[in-house]
C-alpha atoms as one frame of an Amber mdcrd trajectory, in Angstrom:
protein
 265.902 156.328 195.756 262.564 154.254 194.953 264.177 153.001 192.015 267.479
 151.997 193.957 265.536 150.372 196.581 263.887 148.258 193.644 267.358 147.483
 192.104 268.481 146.037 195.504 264.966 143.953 196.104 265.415 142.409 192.817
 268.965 141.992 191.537 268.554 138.320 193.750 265.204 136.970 193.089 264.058
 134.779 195.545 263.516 131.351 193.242 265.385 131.979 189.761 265.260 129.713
 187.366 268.342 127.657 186.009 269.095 127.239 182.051 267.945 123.440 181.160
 271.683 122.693 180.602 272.918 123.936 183.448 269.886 121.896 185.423 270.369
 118.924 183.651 274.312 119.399 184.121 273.951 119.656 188.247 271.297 117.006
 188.079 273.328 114.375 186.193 276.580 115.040 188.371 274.015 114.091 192.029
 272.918 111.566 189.899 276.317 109.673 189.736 278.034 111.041 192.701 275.410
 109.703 195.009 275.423 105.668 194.171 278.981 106.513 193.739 279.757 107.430
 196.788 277.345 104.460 198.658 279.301 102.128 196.522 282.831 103.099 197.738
 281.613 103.427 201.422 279.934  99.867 201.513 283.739  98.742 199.767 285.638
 100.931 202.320 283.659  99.508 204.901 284.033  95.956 204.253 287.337  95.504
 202.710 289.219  98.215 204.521 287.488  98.302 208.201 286.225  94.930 208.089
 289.820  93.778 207.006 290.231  90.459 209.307 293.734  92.029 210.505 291.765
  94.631 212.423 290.516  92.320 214.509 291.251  89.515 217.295 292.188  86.066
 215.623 291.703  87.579 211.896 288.105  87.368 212.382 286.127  90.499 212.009
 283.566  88.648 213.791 285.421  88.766 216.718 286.448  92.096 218.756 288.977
  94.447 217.038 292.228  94.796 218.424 293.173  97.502 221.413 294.178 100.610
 219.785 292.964  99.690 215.864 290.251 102.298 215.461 289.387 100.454 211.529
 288.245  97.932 214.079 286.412 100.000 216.049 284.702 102.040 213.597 283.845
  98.643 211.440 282.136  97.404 214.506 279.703 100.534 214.232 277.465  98.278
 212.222 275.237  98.354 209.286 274.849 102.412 209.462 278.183 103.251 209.294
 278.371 102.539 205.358 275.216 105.188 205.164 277.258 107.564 207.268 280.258
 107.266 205.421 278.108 107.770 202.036 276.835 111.405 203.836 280.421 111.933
 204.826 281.828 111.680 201.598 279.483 113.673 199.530 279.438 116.554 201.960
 283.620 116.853 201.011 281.997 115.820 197.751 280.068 118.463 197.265 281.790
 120.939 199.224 285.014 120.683 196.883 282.922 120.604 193.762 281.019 124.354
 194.992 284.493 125.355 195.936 286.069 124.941 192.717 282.936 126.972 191.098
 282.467 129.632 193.234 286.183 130.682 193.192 285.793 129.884 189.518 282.631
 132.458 189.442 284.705 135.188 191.364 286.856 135.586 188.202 290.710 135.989
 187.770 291.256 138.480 190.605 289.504 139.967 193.942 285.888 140.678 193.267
 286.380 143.299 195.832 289.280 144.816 193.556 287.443 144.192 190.395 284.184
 146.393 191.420 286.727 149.648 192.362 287.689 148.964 188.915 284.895 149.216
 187.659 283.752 152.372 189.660 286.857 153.851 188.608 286.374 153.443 185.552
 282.634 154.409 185.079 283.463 157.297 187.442 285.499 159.168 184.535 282.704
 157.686 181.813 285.286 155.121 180.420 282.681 152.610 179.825 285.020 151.020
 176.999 287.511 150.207 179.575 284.704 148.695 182.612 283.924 146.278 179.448
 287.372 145.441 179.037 287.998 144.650 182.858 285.067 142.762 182.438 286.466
 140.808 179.860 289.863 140.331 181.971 287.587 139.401 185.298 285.732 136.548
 183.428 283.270 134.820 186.106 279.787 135.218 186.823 279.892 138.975 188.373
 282.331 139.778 185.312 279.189 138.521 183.090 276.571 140.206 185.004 278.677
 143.976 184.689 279.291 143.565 181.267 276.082 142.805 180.452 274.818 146.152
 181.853 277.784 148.000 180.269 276.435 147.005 176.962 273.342 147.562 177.685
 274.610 151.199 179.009 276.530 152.432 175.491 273.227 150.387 173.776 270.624
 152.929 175.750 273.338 155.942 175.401 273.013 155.700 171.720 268.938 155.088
 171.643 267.608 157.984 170.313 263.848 156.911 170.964 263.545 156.329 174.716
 262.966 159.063 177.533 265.840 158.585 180.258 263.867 157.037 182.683 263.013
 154.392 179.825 266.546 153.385 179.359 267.629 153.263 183.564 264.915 151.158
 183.396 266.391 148.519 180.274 269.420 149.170 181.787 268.333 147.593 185.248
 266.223 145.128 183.795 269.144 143.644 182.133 270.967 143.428 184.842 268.319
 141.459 186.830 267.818 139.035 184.138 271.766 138.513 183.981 271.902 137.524
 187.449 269.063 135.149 187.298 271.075 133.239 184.843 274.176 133.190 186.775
 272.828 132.814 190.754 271.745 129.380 189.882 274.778 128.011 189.063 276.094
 129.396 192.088 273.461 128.044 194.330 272.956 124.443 192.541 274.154 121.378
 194.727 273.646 123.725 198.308 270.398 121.869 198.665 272.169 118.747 199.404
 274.599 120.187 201.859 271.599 121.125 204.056 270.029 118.515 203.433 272.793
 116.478 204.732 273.218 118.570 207.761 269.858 117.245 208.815 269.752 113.977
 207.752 273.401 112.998 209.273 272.548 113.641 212.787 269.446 111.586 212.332
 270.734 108.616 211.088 273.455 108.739 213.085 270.834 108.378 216.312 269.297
 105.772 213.956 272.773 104.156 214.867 272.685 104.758 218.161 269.146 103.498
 218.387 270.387  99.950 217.219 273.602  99.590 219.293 271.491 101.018 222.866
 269.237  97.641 221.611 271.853  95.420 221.114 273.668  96.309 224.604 269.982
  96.427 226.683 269.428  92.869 224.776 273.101  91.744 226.365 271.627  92.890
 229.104 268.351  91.162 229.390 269.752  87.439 229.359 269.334  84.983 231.817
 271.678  84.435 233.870 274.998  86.567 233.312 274.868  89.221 230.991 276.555
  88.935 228.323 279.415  91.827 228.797 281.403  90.848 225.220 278.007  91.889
 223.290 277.108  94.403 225.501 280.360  96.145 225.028 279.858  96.052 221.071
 276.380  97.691 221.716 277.496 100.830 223.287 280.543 100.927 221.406 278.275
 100.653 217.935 275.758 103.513 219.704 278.816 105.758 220.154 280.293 105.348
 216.824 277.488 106.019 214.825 276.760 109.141 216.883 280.325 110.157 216.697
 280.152 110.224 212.910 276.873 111.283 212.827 277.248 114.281 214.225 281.176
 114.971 212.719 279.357 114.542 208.775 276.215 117.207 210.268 278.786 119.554
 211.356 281.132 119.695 208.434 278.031 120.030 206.155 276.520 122.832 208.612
 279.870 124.456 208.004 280.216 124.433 204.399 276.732 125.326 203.548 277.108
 128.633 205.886 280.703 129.088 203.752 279.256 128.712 200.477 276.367 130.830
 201.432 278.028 133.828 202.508 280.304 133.827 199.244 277.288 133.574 197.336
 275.798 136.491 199.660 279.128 138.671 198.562 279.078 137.705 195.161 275.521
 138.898 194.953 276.198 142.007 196.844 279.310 142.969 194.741 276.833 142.638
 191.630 274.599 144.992 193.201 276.584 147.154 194.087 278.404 147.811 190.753
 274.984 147.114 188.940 274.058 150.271 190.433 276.877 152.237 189.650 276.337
 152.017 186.990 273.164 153.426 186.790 274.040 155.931 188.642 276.538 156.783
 186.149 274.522 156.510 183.389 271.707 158.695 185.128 274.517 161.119 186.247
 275.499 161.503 182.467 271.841 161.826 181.015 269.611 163.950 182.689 269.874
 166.469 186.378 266.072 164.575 186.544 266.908 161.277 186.993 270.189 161.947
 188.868 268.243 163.699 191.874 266.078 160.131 191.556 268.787 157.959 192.466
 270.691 160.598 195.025 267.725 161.586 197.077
């Protein structure tokens, strides 16, 4: 049981470290999508909202038309462009973990691919858990078969005690998964991130439009009600969207997490049938270790 307990604890270290290639891989893809994505914002934002048909005379200087919400968002202000840059690489992002998660899953239910696996290893076919492996593909796929070689590997060692071998056996399947959760995890960073900073610059937003409408109010004389107008209008908008890009990016970060979470647990939990098999088939000793 102490050694189960230890398989559990470590099968997800708490900081692993990605391959170079892999790091340089997710760094390079931020690296692009980021400018990218402030580019075709501050474009979006001047030649689509700020398109002089939007608004009252053609002018985007003037108000935008009743009902054209281009208009209305344009008149958000300078933020906006920022919040549309958060905005689009949260779906960004989001899309881009999608793809490799479902990718990391494999050809078929993980769920359905473990009780394979169990199957298999419950009848000591550990030819055939390889070759489901090799069907699966994806990162829990990799992990298994790595421990199913290292399995028949220890089954024919001749110079180890059992306890010796559970031991390789688990070890290898800790190491496998630090080379795979990282490629899983990479990129979640900036959807939290971005579920932080989105609110705040939205209120950043609102901060300049409540200025703009108390400054309307502060002339002499009659206020101004046109500008004053504009400045709530510009608080609202960039709180609006502020808050819309936060929750989206709250969202998928919780999404991606908990497939990660299953992912991982699926990989523990046939990482340790496996040993259990394996401890089943070599020894009453070490099979009363992993039962108690």
């Amino acid at each position: 049981m102490e050694q189960k307990n230890a398989l559990n604890k470590n099968v997800r270290p708490a900081a692993p470290a990605a391959p170079k290639g892999e790091a340089k891989g997710g760094s390079a893809f931020a690296a692009i999508v980021i400018p990218l994505a402030f580019i075709v914002s501050i474009l979006i934002f001047q030649f689509v909202l700020g398109a002089p048909g939007n608004f009252v005379g053609n002018d985007n200087a003037n108000a935008a038309l009743p009902g054209n919400y281009l208009g209305t968002v344009y008149k958000g202000g300078v933020i906006v462009p920022l919040l549309m840059t958060l905005f689009l690489l949260v779906l960004t992002f989001s899309i881009e973990r999608f793809l490799t998660i479902s990718k990391a899953k494999g050809s078929k239910g993980v769920e359905s691919f473990v009780r394979t696996v169990r199957q298999k290893l419950n009848v000591n076919d550990i030819t055939g858990a390889i070759a489901a492996c090799d069907q699966q593909k994806g990162s829990v796929a990799a992990v298994v078969k790595s421990g199913l070689l290292k399995y028949q590997e220890m089954a024919r060692e001749r110079g180890m005690d059992k306890d010796q071998k559970i031991l390789a056996i688990q070890k290898e399947i800790e190491e496998s998964t630090t080379l795979e959760l990282p490629m899983l995890e990479k990129n979640l960073v900036i959807l939290s991130t971005i579920a932080s900073v989105s609110t705040l610059v939205g209120l950043l937003g609102t901060v300049f439009g409540m200025i703009k409408a108390f400054s309307a109010l502060a002339q002499a004389g009659n206020p101004d009600a046109v500008a004053l107008a504009e400045g709530i209008s510009e608080a609202l908008i960039n709180t609006a969207i502020g808050i819309a890009g936060s929750a989206i990016a709250i969202i998928a970060y919780n999404y991606f997490t908990s497939k990660i979470d299953e992912l991982t647990y699926s990989i523990d939990e046939a990482g340790f049938s496996i040993i259990q098999t394996f401890a089943a088939q070599h020894g009453e000793k070490t099979t009363e270790t992993y039962t108690a």
